[in-house]
């Protein structure tokens, strides 16, 4: 394999973007953002009433915090409003279902030993691992789906939340827990072609019921449908060009290579992947600079695996795979160094564990025993 990583030229990106199915606008599909925001606002109001605390500017800041900067499939986790403290939120990409109730204690280092980077790109270990993962993905059976069906995803999720001091603006944010807080189950149903309303059971621990996610008529790699994924090119170079093309202007805090890694992670996380597309995405990830291997990482259900990782700022995002089967387990983000909010090196910021993927006939339906993957 060439030492120089594949980096599509701007003209090539633009041409590929023109030929590919149109991605969504840089926003959540109609209604999805409002559902998440309303869910959070109801929880804030309930906690505020109990604490006899007026939300005022806090409520407006929380609304702003949940505004869609990146068109990604997210779960908004709210922290309780206790007297003398105000809550901040983290938007977490995740899913959920049966699993242990706590995340394992964060390690003293951010998850195992990290492989050395190759010259200007993914490490040789990452290339080798992703090539093996791609071969496993390509060898899986293609699911039988109809346009009127749903992709069912169940997982477990943990997301760090922060609190702000009682004086509000300017107060120093601090984490609400030590990184070992309870996980929450999450179940989601996504229309195969996006033409029917999706459904979410958010599992926020707030007594909320199911949330209608609306239709997804403008899917993208960040918010895919099964039909959209099946329409993508299976050539890794062409697919990676599409990944970079869809990144333009999505997240100014990440460079294009980091955003490409995040975009592929979005596509993998909460979907049922056509085998050849899954294989192509893993091969494409092997071409992204800065991608490494972590030899031991733990998902939200406590399962140990090997991870493909990339650093961004003071955080490391890890896709976790079963060490033997090389199947996707989940994802986590950990601190690389101590941060200003009191987090120590290795602290878990986000952790997920996929427990079921299946095709079902209608939203809200659980898969029959033995049919989920």
Coordinates of C-alpha atoms in Angstrom, one line a residue:
X1 CA 0.0 0.0 0.0
X2 CA 1.3 3.5 -0.8
X3 CA 2.8 5.4 2.1
X4 CA 1.0 8.6 1.0
X5 CA -2.7 8.5 2.1
X6 CA -5.4 9.0 -0.4
X7 CA -6.6 12.7 -0.3
X8 CA -9.2 13.6 -2.9
X9 CA -8.6 16.8 -4.8
X10 CA -11.2 19.6 -4.4
X11 CA -12.4 19.2 -8.0
X12 CA -12.8 15.5 -7.5
X13 CA -14.7 16.0 -4.3
X14 CA -17.1 18.5 -6.0
X15 CA -17.7 16.2 -8.9
X16 CA -18.4 13.2 -6.7
X17 CA -20.7 15.3 -4.5
X18 CA -22.6 16.3 -7.6
X19 CA -23.1 12.7 -8.8
X20 CA -24.0 11.2 -5.4
X21 CA -27.5 11.3 -3.9
X22 CA -28.1 14.7 -2.5
X23 CA -27.2 14.9 1.2
X24 CA -29.3 16.6 3.8
X25 CA -29.0 20.2 4.5
X26 CA -26.8 21.0 7.5
X27 CA -29.6 20.4 9.9
X28 CA -31.6 17.5 11.3
X29 CA -34.5 16.2 9.2
X30 CA -37.7 18.1 9.7
X31 CA -39.1 17.8 13.2
X32 CA -36.2 15.7 14.7
X33 CA -34.3 18.7 16.2
X34 CA -37.6 20.0 17.7
X35 CA -38.4 16.7 19.2
X36 CA -35.0 16.5 20.9
X37 CA -35.3 20.1 22.1
X38 CA -38.8 19.7 23.4
X39 CA -37.8 16.5 25.2
X40 CA -35.0 18.4 27.0
X41 CA -37.2 21.4 27.7
X42 CA -39.8 19.3 29.4
X43 CA -37.2 17.7 31.6
X44 CA -35.7 21.1 32.5
X45 CA -39.2 22.4 33.4
X46 CA -39.9 19.4 35.6
X47 CA -36.6 19.7 37.4
X48 CA -36.9 23.5 37.7
X49 CA -40.3 23.2 39.3
X50 CA -39.0 20.7 41.8
X51 CA -36.1 22.9 42.7
X52 CA -38.2 26.2 42.7
X53 CA -35.6 27.7 40.4
X54 CA -36.4 30.1 37.6
X55 CA -34.7 29.0 34.3
X56 CA -34.4 32.5 32.7
X57 CA -31.3 32.7 30.6
X58 CA -30.3 29.2 31.4
X59 CA -33.2 27.8 29.3
X60 CA -32.2 29.9 26.4
X61 CA -28.6 28.7 26.7
X62 CA -29.7 25.1 26.8
X63 CA -31.8 25.6 23.7
X64 CA -28.8 27.1 21.9
X65 CA -26.6 24.2 23.2
X66 CA -29.0 21.7 21.5
X67 CA -29.1 23.6 18.1
X68 CA -27.9 21.4 15.3
X69 CA -24.4 22.3 14.4
X70 CA -23.6 18.9 12.9
X71 CA -26.3 16.9 11.1
X72 CA -25.7 13.8 13.2
X73 CA -27.9 11.2 14.9
X74 CA -27.8 12.5 18.5
X75 CA -29.3 11.9 21.8
X76 CA -29.6 14.9 24.1
X77 CA -28.8 14.0 27.8
X78 CA -29.9 16.5 30.4
X79 CA -28.5 16.9 33.9
X80 CA -30.8 17.5 36.8
X81 CA -31.3 21.1 38.0
X82 CA -30.5 21.0 41.7
X83 CA -30.8 24.1 44.0
X84 CA -27.7 26.2 43.8
X85 CA -26.5 24.5 40.5
X86 CA -27.4 24.9 36.9
X87 CA -27.3 22.2 34.2
X88 CA -25.4 22.0 31.0
X89 CA -26.0 19.3 28.4
X90 CA -23.9 17.2 26.0
X91 CA -25.4 16.0 22.8
X92 CA -24.5 12.3 22.5
X93 CA -24.5 10.1 19.4
X94 CA -25.9 6.8 20.6
X95 CA -28.4 3.9 20.8
X96 CA -29.6 1.6 23.6
X97 CA -31.0 -1.7 25.2
X98 CA -30.2 -4.5 27.6
X99 CA -26.8 -4.1 29.3
X100 CA -25.2 -3.5 32.7
X101 CA -26.2 -0.3 34.4
X102 CA -22.7 1.2 34.9
X103 CA -19.8 2.1 32.7
X104 CA -16.5 0.6 33.9
X105 CA -14.2 2.9 35.7
X106 CA -12.1 5.0 33.2
X107 CA -8.6 3.6 32.8
X108 CA -5.5 5.6 34.0
X109 CA -4.7 6.0 30.3
X110 CA -7.1 6.5 27.4
X111 CA -7.6 2.8 26.7
X112 CA -4.7 0.5 26.1
X113 CA -1.6 1.2 24.0
X114 CA -2.0 3.3 20.9
X115 CA -0.2 2.2 17.7
X116 CA 2.4 4.4 16.0
X117 CA 1.2 6.5 13.1
X118 CA 2.4 5.7 9.6
X119 CA 4.0 8.4 7.4
X120 CA 1.3 11.0 7.0
X121 CA -1.6 8.7 7.4
X122 CA -3.2 5.7 9.2
X123 CA -0.8 3.5 11.1
X124 CA 0.2 0.2 9.6
X125 CA -1.6 -1.5 12.4
X126 CA -4.8 0.4 11.6
X127 CA -4.6 -0.4 8.0
X128 CA -4.2 -4.1 8.8
X129 CA -7.0 -4.2 11.3
X130 CA -9.4 -2.3 9.1
X131 CA -8.6 -4.5 6.2
X132 CA -9.5 -7.6 8.3
X133 CA -12.7 -5.9 9.6
X134 CA -13.7 -5.0 6.0
X135 CA -13.3 -8.7 5.0
X136 CA -15.6 -9.8 7.8
X137 CA -18.2 -7.1 6.9
X138 CA -18.1 -8.2 3.2
X139 CA -18.7 -11.8 4.2
X140 CA -21.9 -11.1 6.1
X141 CA -25.3 -11.9 4.7
X142 CA -27.2 -9.0 3.1
X143 CA -30.4 -8.4 5.0
X144 CA -33.7 -8.8 3.2
X145 CA -35.5 -5.4 3.4
X146 CA -38.5 -3.8 1.9
X147 CA -39.2 -0.1 1.6
X148 CA -42.1 -0.3 4.0
X149 CA -40.0 -1.8 6.8
X150 CA -37.8 -0.4 9.6
X151 CA -34.3 -0.8 10.8
X152 CA -34.4 -1.5 14.5
X153 CA -31.3 -0.5 16.6
X154 CA -31.0 -1.1 20.3
X155 CA -28.0 -0.2 22.5
X156 CA -26.8 1.2 25.8
X157 CA -25.4 4.7 26.1
X158 CA -23.6 6.8 28.7
X159 CA -22.9 10.6 28.2
X160 CA -21.1 12.9 30.5
X161 CA -23.0 16.0 31.6
X162 CA -21.7 19.1 33.2
X163 CA -23.0 21.6 35.8
X164 CA -22.3 25.3 35.9
X165 CA -22.0 27.2 39.2
X166 CA -24.9 29.1 40.7
X167 CA -23.7 32.4 39.4
X168 CA -24.6 31.3 35.9
X169 CA -22.6 33.0 33.1
X170 CA -18.8 32.8 33.6
X171 CA -19.0 30.1 36.1
X172 CA -16.6 27.2 35.7
X173 CA -18.2 24.0 34.3
X174 CA -17.6 20.8 36.2
X175 CA -18.7 17.2 35.5
X176 CA -21.7 15.9 37.4
X177 CA -20.1 12.5 37.9
X178 CA -16.8 10.7 37.8
X179 CA -17.4 8.9 34.5
X180 CA -18.9 5.8 36.1
X181 CA -22.5 7.0 36.0
X182 CA -25.5 4.8 34.9
X183 CA -26.0 4.0 31.3
X184 CA -29.4 4.4 29.6
X185 CA -31.1 2.0 27.1
X186 CA -32.1 3.5 23.8
X187 CA -34.2 1.9 21.0
X188 CA -34.8 3.4 17.6
X189 CA -36.7 2.5 14.5
X190 CA -35.7 4.1 11.2
X191 CA -37.6 3.8 7.9
X192 CA -35.7 1.8 5.3
X193 CA -36.1 4.5 2.7
X194 CA -36.9 7.4 5.0
X195 CA -40.5 7.8 3.7
X196 CA -42.1 6.9 7.0
X197 CA -41.8 8.4 10.5
X198 CA -39.0 7.1 12.6
X199 CA -39.5 6.3 16.3
X200 CA -37.2 6.8 19.3
X201 CA -37.5 5.4 22.8
X202 CA -34.8 7.6 24.3
X203 CA -34.3 5.9 27.7
X204 CA -33.3 9.2 29.4
X205 CA -34.6 8.0 32.7
X206 CA -37.1 10.8 32.8
X207 CA -40.3 8.9 32.2
X208 CA -40.5 10.1 28.7
X209 CA -42.3 7.9 26.2
X210 CA -41.6 7.3 22.6
X211 CA -40.7 10.2 20.4
X212 CA -41.7 10.5 16.7
X213 CA -38.6 11.3 14.7
X214 CA -40.3 12.3 11.5
X215 CA -39.3 11.3 8.0
X216 CA -35.8 11.3 6.6
X217 CA -36.4 12.4 3.0
X218 CA -32.9 13.9 2.6
X219 CA -30.5 11.3 4.0
X220 CA -26.8 11.7 4.1
X221 CA -23.8 9.8 5.4
X222 CA -24.4 11.5 8.8
X223 CA -28.1 10.6 8.8
X224 CA -28.4 7.6 6.5
X225 CA -31.2 5.4 5.5
X226 CA -30.6 1.8 4.3
X227 CA -31.7 2.8 0.8
X228 CA -29.3 5.7 0.8
X229 CA -26.4 3.5 2.0
X230 CA -27.1 0.9 -0.7
X231 CA -26.8 3.6 -3.3
X232 CA -23.3 4.6 -2.4
X233 CA -20.2 3.5 -4.4
X234 CA -18.4 0.4 -3.2
X235 CA -15.0 1.6 -4.4
X236 CA -13.2 2.8 -1.2
X237 CA -11.5 5.8 -3.0
X238 CA -14.8 7.0 -4.5
X239 CA -16.6 6.5 -1.2
X240 CA -13.9 8.4 0.7
X241 CA -14.2 11.2 -1.8
X242 CA -17.9 11.4 -1.0
X243 CA -17.1 11.4 2.7
X244 CA -14.8 14.4 2.4
X245 CA -17.3 16.2 0.1
X246 CA -20.1 15.9 2.6
X247 CA -17.8 17.3 5.4
X248 CA -17.5 20.8 4.0
X249 CA -18.4 23.3 6.7
X250 CA -20.0 20.8 9.0
X251 CA -17.7 21.2 12.1
X252 CA -15.2 24.0 12.2
X253 CA -13.6 22.5 15.3
X254 CA -12.3 19.5 13.3
X255 CA -9.9 19.3 10.4
X256 CA -11.1 17.5 7.3
X257 CA -9.4 14.2 8.2
X258 CA -11.0 14.2 11.7
X259 CA -14.4 15.1 10.3
X260 CA -14.0 12.2 7.7
X261 CA -13.5 9.8 10.6
X262 CA -16.5 11.2 12.5
X263 CA -18.7 11.0 9.4
X264 CA -17.9 7.3 8.8
X265 CA -18.5 6.7 12.5
X266 CA -21.9 8.3 12.1
X267 CA -22.8 6.0 9.2
X268 CA -21.7 2.9 11.1
X269 CA -23.3 3.7 14.4
X270 CA -27.0 3.6 14.1
X271 CA -27.7 1.7 10.9
X272 CA -27.9 -1.7 9.4
X273 CA -25.1 -1.7 6.8
X274 CA -25.3 -3.3 3.4
X275 CA -22.3 -5.7 3.5
X276 CA -20.3 -4.3 0.5
X277 CA -20.9 -0.7 1.7
X278 CA -19.7 -1.6 5.2
X279 CA -16.6 -3.1 3.8
X280 CA -15.9 -0.1 1.6
X281 CA -16.3 2.3 4.6
X282 CA -13.8 0.4 6.6
X283 CA -11.3 0.4 3.7
X284 CA -11.9 4.1 3.3
X285 CA -11.2 4.7 6.9
X286 CA -7.9 3.0 6.5
X287 CA -6.9 5.8 4.1
X288 CA -7.6 8.6 6.6
X289 CA -4.5 10.3 8.2
X290 CA -4.2 10.0 12.0
X291 CA -6.2 6.7 12.4
X292 CA -4.6 4.3 14.9
X293 CA -5.4 1.2 16.9
X294 CA -6.1 1.0 20.6
X295 CA -5.4 -2.6 21.8
X296 CA -8.0 -2.6 24.6
X297 CA -11.2 -0.5 24.8
X298 CA -14.5 -1.1 26.7
X299 CA -18.0 -0.3 25.4
X300 CA -20.9 0.9 27.5
X301 CA -22.0 -2.7 28.4
X302 CA -18.5 -3.6 29.7
X303 CA -17.4 -5.6 26.7
X304 CA -13.7 -5.4 25.9
X305 CA -12.5 -5.1 22.4
X306 CA -9.9 -3.7 20.0
X307 CA -10.5 -0.2 18.7
X308 CA -9.8 1.9 15.7
X309 CA -9.2 5.5 16.9
X310 CA -8.5 9.0 16.1
X311 CA -7.5 12.0 18.2
X312 CA -9.3 15.4 18.0
X313 CA -8.2 18.1 20.4
X314 CA -8.0 16.6 23.9
X315 CA -10.3 13.7 23.0
X316 CA -10.0 10.3 21.3
X317 CA -12.9 8.7 19.5
X318 CA -12.7 4.9 19.4
X319 CA -14.8 2.5 17.3
X320 CA -14.7 -0.8 19.3
X321 CA -14.8 -4.3 17.7
X322 CA -14.9 -7.8 19.1
X323 CA -11.3 -9.0 19.2
X324 CA -12.1 -12.4 17.7
X325 CA -15.2 -11.9 15.5
X326 CA -14.2 -8.3 14.5
X327 CA -17.8 -7.3 14.6
X328 CA -18.8 -3.7 15.7
X329 CA -19.5 -3.4 19.4
X330 CA -19.9 0.3 20.0
X331 CA -18.0 3.6 20.4
X332 CA -16.5 5.7 23.1
X333 CA -14.8 9.0 23.4
X334 CA -12.2 9.5 26.2
X335 CA -10.0 12.4 27.4
X336 CA -6.4 12.3 26.3
X337 CA -5.3 14.6 29.1
X338 CA -6.9 16.2 32.2
X339 CA -9.3 19.0 31.3
X340 CA -10.5 22.2 32.9
X341 CA -13.8 20.7 34.0
X342 CA -12.1 18.3 36.4
X343 CA -11.9 15.3 34.0
X344 CA -8.8 13.1 34.4
X345 CA -6.9 11.4 31.6
X346 CA -8.9 8.5 30.3
X347 CA -12.3 9.9 31.6
X348 CA -15.2 8.6 29.5
X349 CA -17.1 11.4 27.7
X350 CA -19.4 9.2 25.6
X351 CA -19.8 5.5 25.6
X352 CA -22.2 3.3 23.6
X353 CA -22.8 -0.4 23.1
X354 CA -24.9 -1.8 20.2
X355 CA -26.9 -4.8 21.4
X356 CA -29.3 -5.5 18.6
X357 CA -29.8 -4.7 14.9
X358 CA -32.8 -6.1 13.0
X359 CA -35.3 -5.5 10.3
X360 CA -38.9 -5.2 11.5
X361 CA -42.3 -4.5 9.9
X362 CA -43.3 -1.4 11.8
X363 CA -42.1 1.3 14.2
X364 CA -42.3 0.1 17.8
X365 CA -42.0 -3.5 17.0
X366 CA -39.3 -5.7 18.6
X367 CA -37.5 -8.3 16.6
X368 CA -38.5 -11.9 17.0
X369 CA -36.1 -14.0 19.2
X370 CA -33.1 -15.1 17.2
X371 CA -33.6 -12.7 14.3
X372 CA -31.5 -9.8 15.6
X373 CA -27.8 -9.4 14.9

